[in-house]
mmCIF file of C-alpha atoms in Angstrom:
data_model
loop_
_atom_site.group_PDB
_atom_site.id
_atom_site.type_symbol
_atom_site.label_atom_id
_atom_site.label_comp_id
_atom_site.label_asym_id
_atom_site.label_seq_id
_atom_site.Cartn_x
_atom_site.Cartn_y
_atom_site.Cartn_z
ATOM 1 C CA MET G 1 0.070 -0.123 0.073
ATOM 2 C CA LYS G 2 2.637 2.457 0.808
ATOM 3 C CA LYS G 3 3.877 4.084 -2.551
ATOM 4 C CA GLN G 4 7.542 3.365 -1.807
ATOM 5 C CA LEU G 5 7.050 0.010 -3.495
ATOM 6 C CA TYR G 6 10.789 -0.454 -4.574
ATOM 7 C CA ILE G 7 10.289 -4.224 -4.096
ATOM 8 C CA ALA G 8 8.241 -4.090 -7.079
ATOM 9 C CA LEU G 9 11.404 -4.008 -9.185
ATOM 10 C CA THR G 10 11.678 -7.644 -8.965
ATOM 11 C CA PHE G 11 8.035 -8.767 -8.685
ATOM 12 C CA LEU G 12 6.058 -6.452 -11.024
ATOM 13 C CA ILE G 13 3.970 -8.298 -13.245
ATOM 14 C CA ILE G 14 1.403 -6.519 -15.538
ATOM 15 C CA SER G 15 -1.306 -7.769 -17.627
ATOM 16 C CA CYS G 16 -0.756 -7.771 -21.241
ATOM 17 C CA SER G 17 -4.199 -6.717 -22.102
ATOM 18 C CA SER G 18 -4.388 -4.164 -24.847
ATOM 19 C CA VAL G 19 -7.148 -1.274 -24.466
ATOM 20 C CA ASP G 20 -9.544 -2.872 -27.031
ATOM 21 C CA ASP G 21 -9.460 -5.932 -24.622
ATOM 22 C CA ILE G 22 -10.894 -3.968 -21.664
ATOM 23 C CA ASP G 23 -14.345 -5.073 -20.613
ATOM 24 C CA VAL G 24 -16.047 -2.249 -18.185
ATOM 25 C CA ILE G 25 -18.907 -0.522 -18.031
ATOM 26 C CA GLU G 26 -19.182 3.189 -18.731
ATOM 27 C CA ASN G 27 -22.146 5.637 -18.901
ATOM 28 C CA GLY G 28 -24.072 2.856 -17.667
ATOM 29 C CA GLU G 29 -26.516 2.260 -14.995
ATOM 30 C CA LEU G 30 -25.150 2.022 -11.259
ATOM 31 C CA PHE G 31 -23.684 -1.345 -10.090
ATOM 32 C CA SER G 32 -25.229 -0.660 -6.694
ATOM 33 C CA ALA G 33 -27.096 2.279 -4.863
ATOM 34 C CA GLU G 34 -24.287 1.991 -2.004
ATOM 35 C CA ALA G 35 -20.781 2.038 -1.695
ATOM 36 C CA ARG G 36 -17.716 1.997 0.484
ATOM 37 C CA VAL G 37 -15.326 4.688 0.776
ATOM 38 C CA VAL G 38 -12.198 3.342 2.326
ATOM 39 C CA GLY G 39 -9.525 5.612 3.697
ATOM 40 C CA TYR G 40 -5.869 4.360 4.807
ATOM 41 C CA TYR G 41 -4.539 6.686 7.495
ATOM 42 C CA SER G 42 -0.675 6.132 8.290
ATOM 43 C CA THR G 43 0.569 6.570 11.734
ATOM 44 C CA GLY G 44 2.800 9.727 10.489
ATOM 45 C CA SER G 45 -0.365 11.620 9.876
ATOM 46 C CA PHE G 46 -1.915 11.440 13.107
ATOM 47 C CA SER G 47 -1.122 15.110 14.049
ATOM 48 C CA LEU G 48 -3.703 15.657 11.302
ATOM 49 C CA ASN G 49 -6.529 14.157 13.044
ATOM 50 C CA ASP G 50 -8.661 17.296 13.504
ATOM 51 C CA LYS G 51 -8.406 17.979 9.881
ATOM 52 C CA ILE G 52 -9.761 14.382 8.467
ATOM 53 C CA GLN G 53 -13.522 14.560 7.675
ATOM 54 C CA TYR G 54 -14.427 10.892 9.079
ATOM 55 C CA CYS G 55 -17.949 11.717 7.990
ATOM 56 C CA LYS G 56 -17.080 10.958 4.343
ATOM 57 C CA LEU G 57 -15.619 7.648 4.948
ATOM 58 C CA THR G 58 -17.339 4.133 5.698
ATOM 59 C CA HIS G 59 -14.138 2.455 6.540
ATOM 60 C CA LEU G 60 -10.986 3.707 8.196
ATOM 61 C CA ASN G 61 -7.786 1.797 7.788
ATOM 62 C CA ILE G 62 -4.829 2.449 10.217
ATOM 63 C CA ALA G 63 -1.259 1.596 8.572
ATOM 64 C CA PHE G 64 0.626 -0.383 9.377
ATOM 65 C CA ALA G 65 1.222 -2.624 12.091
ATOM 66 C CA ASN G 66 3.861 -5.424 12.312
ATOM 67 C CA PRO G 67 4.590 -8.386 14.425
ATOM 68 C CA GLN G 68 7.685 -8.742 16.414
ATOM 69 C CA THR G 69 9.601 -12.063 16.714
ATOM 70 C CA ASP G 70 7.406 -13.359 19.427
ATOM 71 C CA GLY G 71 4.141 -12.404 17.499
ATOM 72 C CA THR G 72 3.229 -9.173 19.533
ATOM 73 C CA ILE G 73 1.787 -6.703 17.245
ATOM 74 C CA ILE G 74 3.399 -3.218 16.965
ATOM 75 C CA LEU G 75 2.360 0.142 15.580
ATOM 76 C CA PRO G 76 5.465 2.153 15.139
ATOM 77 C CA GLY G 77 5.824 5.689 15.832
ATOM 78 C CA ASN G 78 2.592 6.066 17.762
ATOM 79 C CA SER G 79 1.452 5.864 21.266
ATOM 80 C CA GLY G 80 -1.690 4.151 22.612
ATOM 81 C CA ASP G 81 -3.126 7.513 23.474
ATOM 82 C CA LEU G 82 -2.537 8.813 19.888
ATOM 83 C CA LEU G 83 -4.224 5.846 18.168
ATOM 84 C CA LYS G 84 -7.324 6.194 20.785
ATOM 85 C CA ASN G 85 -7.660 9.725 19.998
ATOM 86 C CA VAL G 86 -8.119 9.118 16.265
ATOM 87 C CA MET G 87 -10.480 6.267 16.754
ATOM 88 C CA ASP G 88 -12.456 8.278 19.333
ATOM 89 C CA THR G 89 -12.610 11.356 17.167
ATOM 90 C CA ALA G 90 -13.695 9.159 13.909
ATOM 91 C CA ARG G 91 -16.468 7.528 15.826
ATOM 92 C CA SER G 92 -17.764 10.691 17.397
ATOM 93 C CA GLN G 93 -17.917 11.957 13.886
ATOM 94 C CA ASN G 94 -19.028 8.864 12.200
ATOM 95 C CA PRO G 95 -20.633 6.254 14.525
ATOM 96 C CA ASN G 96 -21.067 3.846 11.872
ATOM 97 C CA ILE G 97 -17.557 4.141 10.507
ATOM 98 C CA LYS G 98 -15.604 0.648 10.531
ATOM 99 C CA ILE G 99 -11.833 1.010 11.763
ATOM 100 C CA TYR G 100 -9.508 -1.787 10.578
ATOM 101 C CA ILE G 101 -5.918 -2.422 11.553
ATOM 102 C CA SER G 102 -3.871 -2.779 8.316
ATOM 103 C CA ILE G 103 -0.931 -5.331 8.648
ATOM 104 C CA GLY G 104 2.105 -5.384 6.584
ATOM 105 C CA GLY G 105 2.642 -2.805 4.126
ATOM 106 C CA GLY G 106 4.393 -2.273 0.902
ATOM 107 C CA TRP G 107 8.035 -1.929 2.404
ATOM 108 C CA LEU G 108 9.210 -3.856 5.400
ATOM 109 C CA SER G 109 12.706 -3.869 6.933
ATOM 110 C CA ASP G 110 14.489 -7.239 6.514
ATOM 111 C CA GLU G 111 13.901 -8.087 10.179
ATOM 112 C CA MET G 112 10.037 -7.528 9.647
ATOM 113 C CA ALA G 113 10.108 -9.761 6.284
ATOM 114 C CA ASN G 114 11.815 -12.556 7.745
ATOM 115 C CA THR G 115 9.439 -12.294 10.875
ATOM 116 C CA TRP G 116 6.467 -12.777 8.524
ATOM 117 C CA LYS G 117 8.045 -15.214 6.421
ATOM 118 C CA ASN G 118 8.805 -17.427 9.325
ATOM 119 C CA PHE G 119 5.172 -17.197 10.798
ATOM 120 C CA LEU G 120 3.564 -17.670 7.633
ATOM 121 C CA ALA G 121 5.398 -20.946 6.691
ATOM 122 C CA SER G 122 4.679 -22.636 10.020
ATOM 123 C CA PRO G 123 1.624 -24.338 10.972
ATOM 124 C CA GLN G 124 2.668 -24.484 14.368
ATOM 125 C CA ASP G 125 3.525 -20.610 14.886
ATOM 126 C CA ARG G 126 0.665 -19.242 12.565
ATOM 127 C CA PRO G 127 -1.718 -19.610 15.532
ATOM 128 C CA ILE G 128 0.459 -17.630 17.900
ATOM 129 C CA LEU G 129 0.689 -14.685 15.282
ATOM 130 C CA ILE G 130 -3.154 -14.986 14.897
ATOM 131 C CA GLU G 131 -4.059 -14.908 18.397
ATOM 132 C CA LYS G 132 -1.598 -11.947 18.886
ATOM 133 C CA ILE G 133 -3.553 -10.011 15.988
ATOM 134 C CA VAL G 134 -7.145 -10.871 17.335
ATOM 135 C CA SER G 135 -5.934 -9.687 20.945
ATOM 136 C CA TYR G 136 -4.588 -6.367 19.339
ATOM 137 C CA VAL G 137 -7.890 -5.952 17.582
ATOM 138 C CA LEU G 138 -9.776 -6.607 20.776
ATOM 139 C CA ASP G 139 -7.711 -4.859 23.002
ATOM 140 C CA ASN G 140 -7.878 -1.710 20.796
ATOM 141 C CA GLY G 141 -11.543 -1.784 19.734
ATOM 142 C CA PHE G 142 -10.969 -2.399 16.168
ATOM 143 C CA ASP G 143 -13.694 -3.688 13.535
ATOM 144 C CA GLY G 144 -11.556 -5.982 11.603
ATOM 145 C CA VAL G 145 -7.952 -6.704 9.947
ATOM 146 C CA ASP G 146 -6.846 -5.501 6.559
ATOM 147 C CA VAL G 147 -3.964 -7.868 5.100
ATOM 148 C CA ASP G 148 -1.592 -5.486 3.414
ATOM 149 C CA LEU G 149 1.378 -7.651 2.582
ATOM 150 C CA GLU G 150 2.685 -7.289 -0.867
ATOM 151 C CA TRP G 151 4.793 -8.551 -3.883
ATOM 152 C CA GLY G 152 7.851 -10.470 -2.311
ATOM 153 C CA TYR G 153 5.894 -10.528 1.322
ATOM 154 C CA VAL G 154 3.389 -12.849 0.077
ATOM 155 C CA THR G 155 5.416 -15.924 0.930
ATOM 156 C CA THR G 156 4.578 -19.790 1.699
ATOM 157 C CA GLY G 157 1.641 -20.307 3.874
ATOM 158 C CA TYR G 158 0.092 -16.836 3.046
ATOM 159 C CA SER G 159 -3.390 -18.463 1.903
ATOM 160 C CA ASP G 160 -3.675 -20.308 5.034
ATOM 161 C CA PHE G 161 -2.595 -17.483 7.223
ATOM 162 C CA VAL G 162 -5.553 -15.345 5.629
ATOM 163 C CA ILE G 163 -8.122 -18.570 6.021
ATOM 164 C CA GLU G 164 -7.181 -19.121 9.445
ATOM 165 C CA LEU G 165 -7.065 -15.221 10.141
ATOM 166 C CA ARG G 166 -10.402 -15.132 8.842
ATOM 167 C CA ASP G 167 -11.935 -18.000 10.771
ATOM 168 C CA ALA G 168 -10.225 -16.417 14.362
ATOM 169 C CA LEU G 169 -11.687 -13.070 13.242
ATOM 170 C CA LYS G 170 -15.280 -14.361 12.614
ATOM 171 C CA GLU G 171 -15.533 -16.008 16.133
ATOM 172 C CA GLN G 172 -15.197 -12.186 17.366
ATOM 173 C CA SER G 173 -17.594 -11.076 14.489
ATOM 174 C CA LYS G 174 -14.702 -9.023 13.131
ATOM 175 C CA GLY G 175 -14.006 -8.411 9.251
ATOM 176 C CA ILE G 176 -10.850 -9.081 7.164
ATOM 177 C CA THR G 177 -9.986 -7.371 3.612
ATOM 178 C CA ALA G 178 -6.940 -7.173 1.986
ATOM 179 C CA ALA G 179 -5.254 -5.116 -0.548
ATOM 180 C CA TYR G 180 -3.965 -6.062 -3.944
ATOM 181 C CA PRO G 181 -1.964 -4.726 -7.079
ATOM 182 C CA SER G 182 -4.069 -3.743 -10.065
ATOM 183 C CA GLU G 183 -3.246 -6.241 -12.432
ATOM 184 C CA THR G 184 -1.497 -9.072 -10.814
ATOM 185 C CA ARG G 185 -2.733 -12.289 -8.775
ATOM 186 C CA TYR G 186 -0.035 -13.417 -6.542
ATOM 187 C CA SER G 187 0.569 -17.191 -7.499
ATOM 188 C CA LEU G 188 0.449 -18.137 -3.896
ATOM 189 C CA ILE G 189 -3.240 -16.930 -3.160
ATOM 190 C CA THR G 190 -5.902 -19.559 -3.543
ATOM 191 C CA GLU G 191 -9.423 -19.636 -4.406
ATOM 192 C CA GLU G 192 -10.302 -20.278 -0.782
ATOM 193 C CA ALA G 193 -8.220 -17.313 0.376
ATOM 194 C CA LEU G 194 -9.700 -15.078 -2.019
ATOM 195 C CA ASN G 195 -13.229 -15.969 -0.906
ATOM 196 C CA ALA G 196 -12.388 -15.788 2.793
ATOM 197 C CA LEU G 197 -11.971 -11.732 2.447
ATOM 198 C CA ASP G 198 -14.952 -9.527 3.040
ATOM 199 C CA PHE G 199 -13.874 -7.471 -0.111
ATOM 200 C CA ILE G 200 -10.535 -6.526 -1.748
ATOM 201 C CA ASN G 201 -8.998 -3.133 -2.113
ATOM 202 C CA LEU G 202 -7.505 -2.712 -5.780
ATOM 203 C CA MET G 203 -4.332 -0.519 -5.617
ATOM 204 C CA VAL G 204 -4.342 0.882 -8.786
ATOM 205 C CA TYR G 205 -1.517 3.091 -9.026
ATOM 206 C CA ASP G 206 2.487 3.097 -8.862
ATOM 207 C CA TYR G 207 2.336 1.881 -12.618
ATOM 208 C CA THR G 208 5.445 4.429 -12.808
ATOM 209 C CA GLY G 209 7.540 5.695 -9.917
ATOM 210 C CA PRO G 210 11.272 5.247 -8.557
ATOM 211 C CA TRP G 211 11.463 1.818 -9.978
ATOM 212 C CA ASN G 212 10.602 2.965 -13.478
ATOM 213 C CA PRO G 213 11.746 6.693 -13.876
ATOM 214 C CA SER G 214 10.130 7.072 -17.284
ATOM 215 C CA PRO G 215 8.004 10.212 -16.948
ATOM 216 C CA GLY G 216 4.151 9.620 -17.043
ATOM 217 C CA GLN G 217 1.124 8.908 -15.192
ATOM 218 C CA HIS G 218 1.132 6.276 -12.514
ATOM 219 C CA SER G 219 -2.419 6.198 -12.086
ATOM 220 C CA SER G 220 -4.715 7.209 -15.151
ATOM 221 C CA TYR G 221 -8.340 6.601 -15.827
ATOM 222 C CA ASN G 222 -7.157 3.599 -18.184
ATOM 223 C CA HIS G 223 -5.319 2.082 -15.462
ATOM 224 C CA ALA G 224 -8.488 2.257 -13.396
ATOM 225 C CA LYS G 225 -10.310 0.485 -16.110
ATOM 226 C CA ARG G 226 -7.389 -2.101 -16.542
ATOM 227 C CA GLY G 227 -7.450 -2.794 -12.642
ATOM 228 C CA ILE G 228 -11.180 -3.277 -12.960
ATOM 229 C CA HIS G 229 -11.213 -5.582 -15.827
ATOM 230 C CA PHE G 230 -8.352 -7.919 -14.355
ATOM 231 C CA TRP G 231 -10.081 -8.336 -11.229
ATOM 232 C CA LYS G 232 -13.669 -8.598 -12.292
ATOM 233 C CA ASN G 233 -13.351 -10.319 -15.729
ATOM 234 C CA LYS G 234 -10.381 -12.392 -15.682
ATOM 235 C CA VAL G 235 -9.665 -13.437 -12.136
ATOM 236 C CA GLY G 236 -13.614 -13.632 -11.525
ATOM 237 C CA ILE G 237 -14.147 -11.913 -8.224
ATOM 238 C CA ASN G 238 -17.560 -10.584 -7.813
ATOM 239 C CA PRO G 239 -17.555 -6.667 -8.238
ATOM 240 C CA SER G 240 -19.287 -6.447 -4.743
ATOM 241 C CA LYS G 241 -16.049 -7.617 -3.324
ATOM 242 C CA LEU G 242 -13.906 -5.215 -5.151
ATOM 243 C CA THR G 243 -12.862 -1.544 -4.187
ATOM 244 C CA LEU G 244 -10.863 0.684 -6.707
ATOM 245 C CA GLY G 245 -8.178 2.425 -5.011
ATOM 246 C CA VAL G 246 -7.044 5.924 -5.880
ATOM 247 C CA PRO G 247 -3.912 7.933 -5.054
ATOM 248 C CA PHE G 248 -3.793 11.100 -2.900
ATOM 249 C CA TYR G 249 -0.132 11.570 -4.279
ATOM 250 C CA GLY G 250 2.205 11.721 -7.061
ATOM 251 C CA TYR G 251 5.426 11.645 -8.345
ATOM 252 C CA ASP G 252 7.966 14.084 -9.523
ATOM 253 C CA PHE G 253 10.291 12.692 -12.281
ATOM 254 C CA GLN G 254 13.111 15.095 -11.881
ATOM 255 C CA ASN G 255 15.747 13.440 -14.052
ATOM 256 C CA SER G 256 16.574 9.838 -15.421
ATOM 257 C CA THR G 257 17.348 8.555 -12.218
ATOM 258 C CA THR G 258 15.561 10.659 -9.684
ATOM 259 C CA VAL G 259 11.940 10.054 -8.815
ATOM 260 C CA LYS G 260 10.316 11.739 -5.670
ATOM 261 C CA SER G 261 6.890 11.470 -4.519
ATOM 262 C CA PHE G 262 4.702 14.540 -3.356
ATOM 263 C CA THR G 263 1.151 14.798 -2.270
ATOM 264 C CA TYR G 264 -1.926 16.234 -3.713
ATOM 265 C CA GLY G 265 -2.076 18.590 -1.236
ATOM 266 C CA SER G 266 1.406 20.385 -1.765
ATOM 267 C CA MET G 267 0.307 20.632 -5.371
ATOM 268 C CA VAL G 268 -2.950 22.848 -4.085
ATOM 269 C CA ASP G 269 -0.775 24.745 -1.798
ATOM 270 C CA SER G 270 1.565 25.966 -4.605
ATOM 271 C CA ASP G 271 -1.665 27.000 -7.014
ATOM 272 C CA VAL G 272 -5.225 25.947 -6.475
ATOM 273 C CA SER G 273 -5.423 25.592 -10.339
ATOM 274 C CA ASN G 274 -3.364 22.660 -10.205
ATOM 275 C CA SER G 275 -6.579 20.762 -8.467
ATOM 276 C CA GLU G 276 -7.876 20.505 -11.980
ATOM 277 C CA LYS G 277 -4.673 18.861 -13.428
ATOM 278 C CA ASP G 278 -3.245 15.546 -13.515
ATOM 279 C CA ASN G 279 0.156 17.030 -14.245
ATOM 280 C CA VAL G 280 2.443 19.867 -13.903
ATOM 281 C CA GLY G 281 5.629 19.435 -15.935
ATOM 282 C CA ASN G 282 6.958 16.117 -15.069
ATOM 283 C CA LYS G 283 4.686 15.865 -11.661
ATOM 284 C CA TYR G 284 2.164 13.379 -12.398
ATOM 285 C CA TYR G 285 -0.796 13.055 -9.727
ATOM 286 C CA ASN G 286 -4.749 12.779 -9.718
ATOM 287 C CA GLY G 287 -6.623 15.999 -9.969
ATOM 288 C CA ARG G 288 -10.505 16.446 -9.061
ATOM 289 C CA PRO G 289 -11.788 15.826 -12.556
ATOM 290 C CA THR G 290 -10.021 12.542 -12.860
ATOM 291 C CA ILE G 291 -10.833 11.412 -9.377
ATOM 292 C CA ALA G 292 -14.314 12.306 -9.938
ATOM 293 C CA ASN G 293 -14.353 10.095 -13.237
ATOM 294 C CA LYS G 294 -12.911 7.197 -11.321
ATOM 295 C CA VAL G 295 -15.776 7.539 -8.749
ATOM 296 C CA LYS G 296 -18.229 7.394 -11.646
ATOM 297 C CA LEU G 297 -16.232 4.271 -13.005
ATOM 298 C CA ALA G 298 -16.613 2.616 -9.735
ATOM 299 C CA SER G 299 -20.091 3.258 -9.223
ATOM 300 C CA GLN G 300 -20.864 1.421 -12.605
ATOM 301 C CA ASN G 301 -18.561 -1.484 -12.187
ATOM 302 C CA LEU G 302 -17.992 -2.395 -8.450
ATOM 303 C CA SER G 303 -18.294 -1.331 -4.790
ATOM 304 C CA GLY G 304 -16.334 1.455 -3.835
ATOM 305 C CA ILE G 305 -13.353 3.839 -3.746
ATOM 306 C CA MET G 306 -10.148 3.208 -1.538
ATOM 307 C CA ILE G 307 -7.819 6.159 -0.896
ATOM 308 C CA TRP G 308 -4.128 5.864 -0.297
ATOM 309 C CA ARG G 309 -3.634 7.976 1.846
ATOM 310 C CA LEU G 310 -5.802 10.642 3.754
ATOM 311 C CA GLY G 311 -3.060 12.416 4.911
ATOM 312 C CA ALA G 312 -1.768 13.350 1.600
ATOM 313 C CA ASP G 313 -5.292 15.354 0.800
ATOM 314 C CA SER G 314 -5.874 19.320 0.529
ATOM 315 C CA PHE G 315 -7.858 20.248 3.629
ATOM 316 C CA THR G 316 -9.459 22.670 1.783
ATOM 317 C CA GLU G 317 -12.183 23.393 -0.657
ATOM 318 C CA TYR G 318 -10.163 21.500 -3.160
ATOM 319 C CA SER G 319 -10.209 18.229 -0.941
ATOM 320 C CA LEU G 320 -10.010 14.850 -3.095
ATOM 321 C CA LEU G 321 -12.309 13.333 -0.464
ATOM 322 C CA GLU G 322 -14.597 15.935 -0.788
ATOM 323 C CA THR G 323 -14.765 15.144 -4.741
ATOM 324 C CA ILE G 324 -15.414 11.682 -3.798
ATOM 325 C CA HIS G 325 -18.071 12.222 -1.352
ATOM 326 C CA LYS G 326 -19.678 14.905 -3.658
ATOM 327 C CA THR G 327 -19.512 12.571 -6.695
ATOM 328 C CA TYR G 328 -21.171 9.683 -5.139
ATOM 329 C CA THR G 329 -24.051 11.952 -3.695
ATOM 330 C CA ASP G 330 -24.589 13.671 -6.933
ATOM 331 C CA LEU G 331 -25.021 9.996 -8.295
ATOM 332 C CA GLY G 332 -27.269 9.188 -5.961
ATOM 333 C CA VAL G 333 -25.063 6.466 -4.085
ATOM 334 C CA LYS G 334 -25.183 6.229 -0.368
ATOM 335 C CA THR G 335 -21.742 6.027 1.221
ATOM 336 C CA SER G 336 -21.786 7.340 4.845
ATOM 337 C CA SER G 337 -24.959 8.865 4.887
ATOM 338 C CA LEU G 338 -23.607 11.744 6.722
ATOM 339 C CA CYS G 339 -22.596 15.459 5.791
ATOM 340 C CA GLY G 340 -24.987 15.684 3.325
ATOM 341 C CA ASN G 341 -24.573 12.132 1.566
#
């Protein structure tokens, strides 16, 4: 989920579909009268708690927690009081919001990666980790777990872990979701594991970046069509279980070797007219018109929008979260049923 997906250098596999092969619905009827709006919120942005409009979300994913070698779950760079403050604020604004802990992430230290690998591969040790995860969920009042192990971190035992974690969470009436790349199904994910998930967040971004320093859009409207087509039509997942990911960040292709990320909010800070664009020079991102078009595409093909990440938004009238909220509302789609929806 993190945009620093340098590991994708080795493992990125993109579908070979041509534009003509893409089968998605456009300018058609709504897929559903209701939709999810899932926002990932990283601990590094907890200071923005008073600026996040939780009334415009249905799900909030706190990112990222990981196990220590004994299975104890740690949310780095954050105290329990900060986490509680975020969760209390979110629920005070939106009593129906579902708050999940997201585990893993797009970048892990070697130690964290080995810890995950060892737990996943061991039928004897997986129950220890799962018990620790469920305890963390219960102790902190989460509504479920989002599994965000990516690329090389999806190792032997992954599917068994997902299924066993689902079983343990369901005993506590808790949910389970996962985040997967736009056009890749990892070979170690079984049908049973996919079916165990309540829904899947599609990471339809990072088509370009530091691993591919060729200036261009990393998350275009056509990329969204490709991601929907892949999971809906090629993998065969029911669209009621698919949520389209959109980025609140972009990449600055400074030269042939240097690519740096930036937030949408920083583009608005420099010039409010940037909110209507998708690139300024070699800076590529999604402005409000593209985000609105992706919401319309999602409304006709699947069951929601996912945001990476909330802290990168512009907390002004040019907010992308507001664009998502208003577009769904104008389409007559129920999301949170709050803030005018």
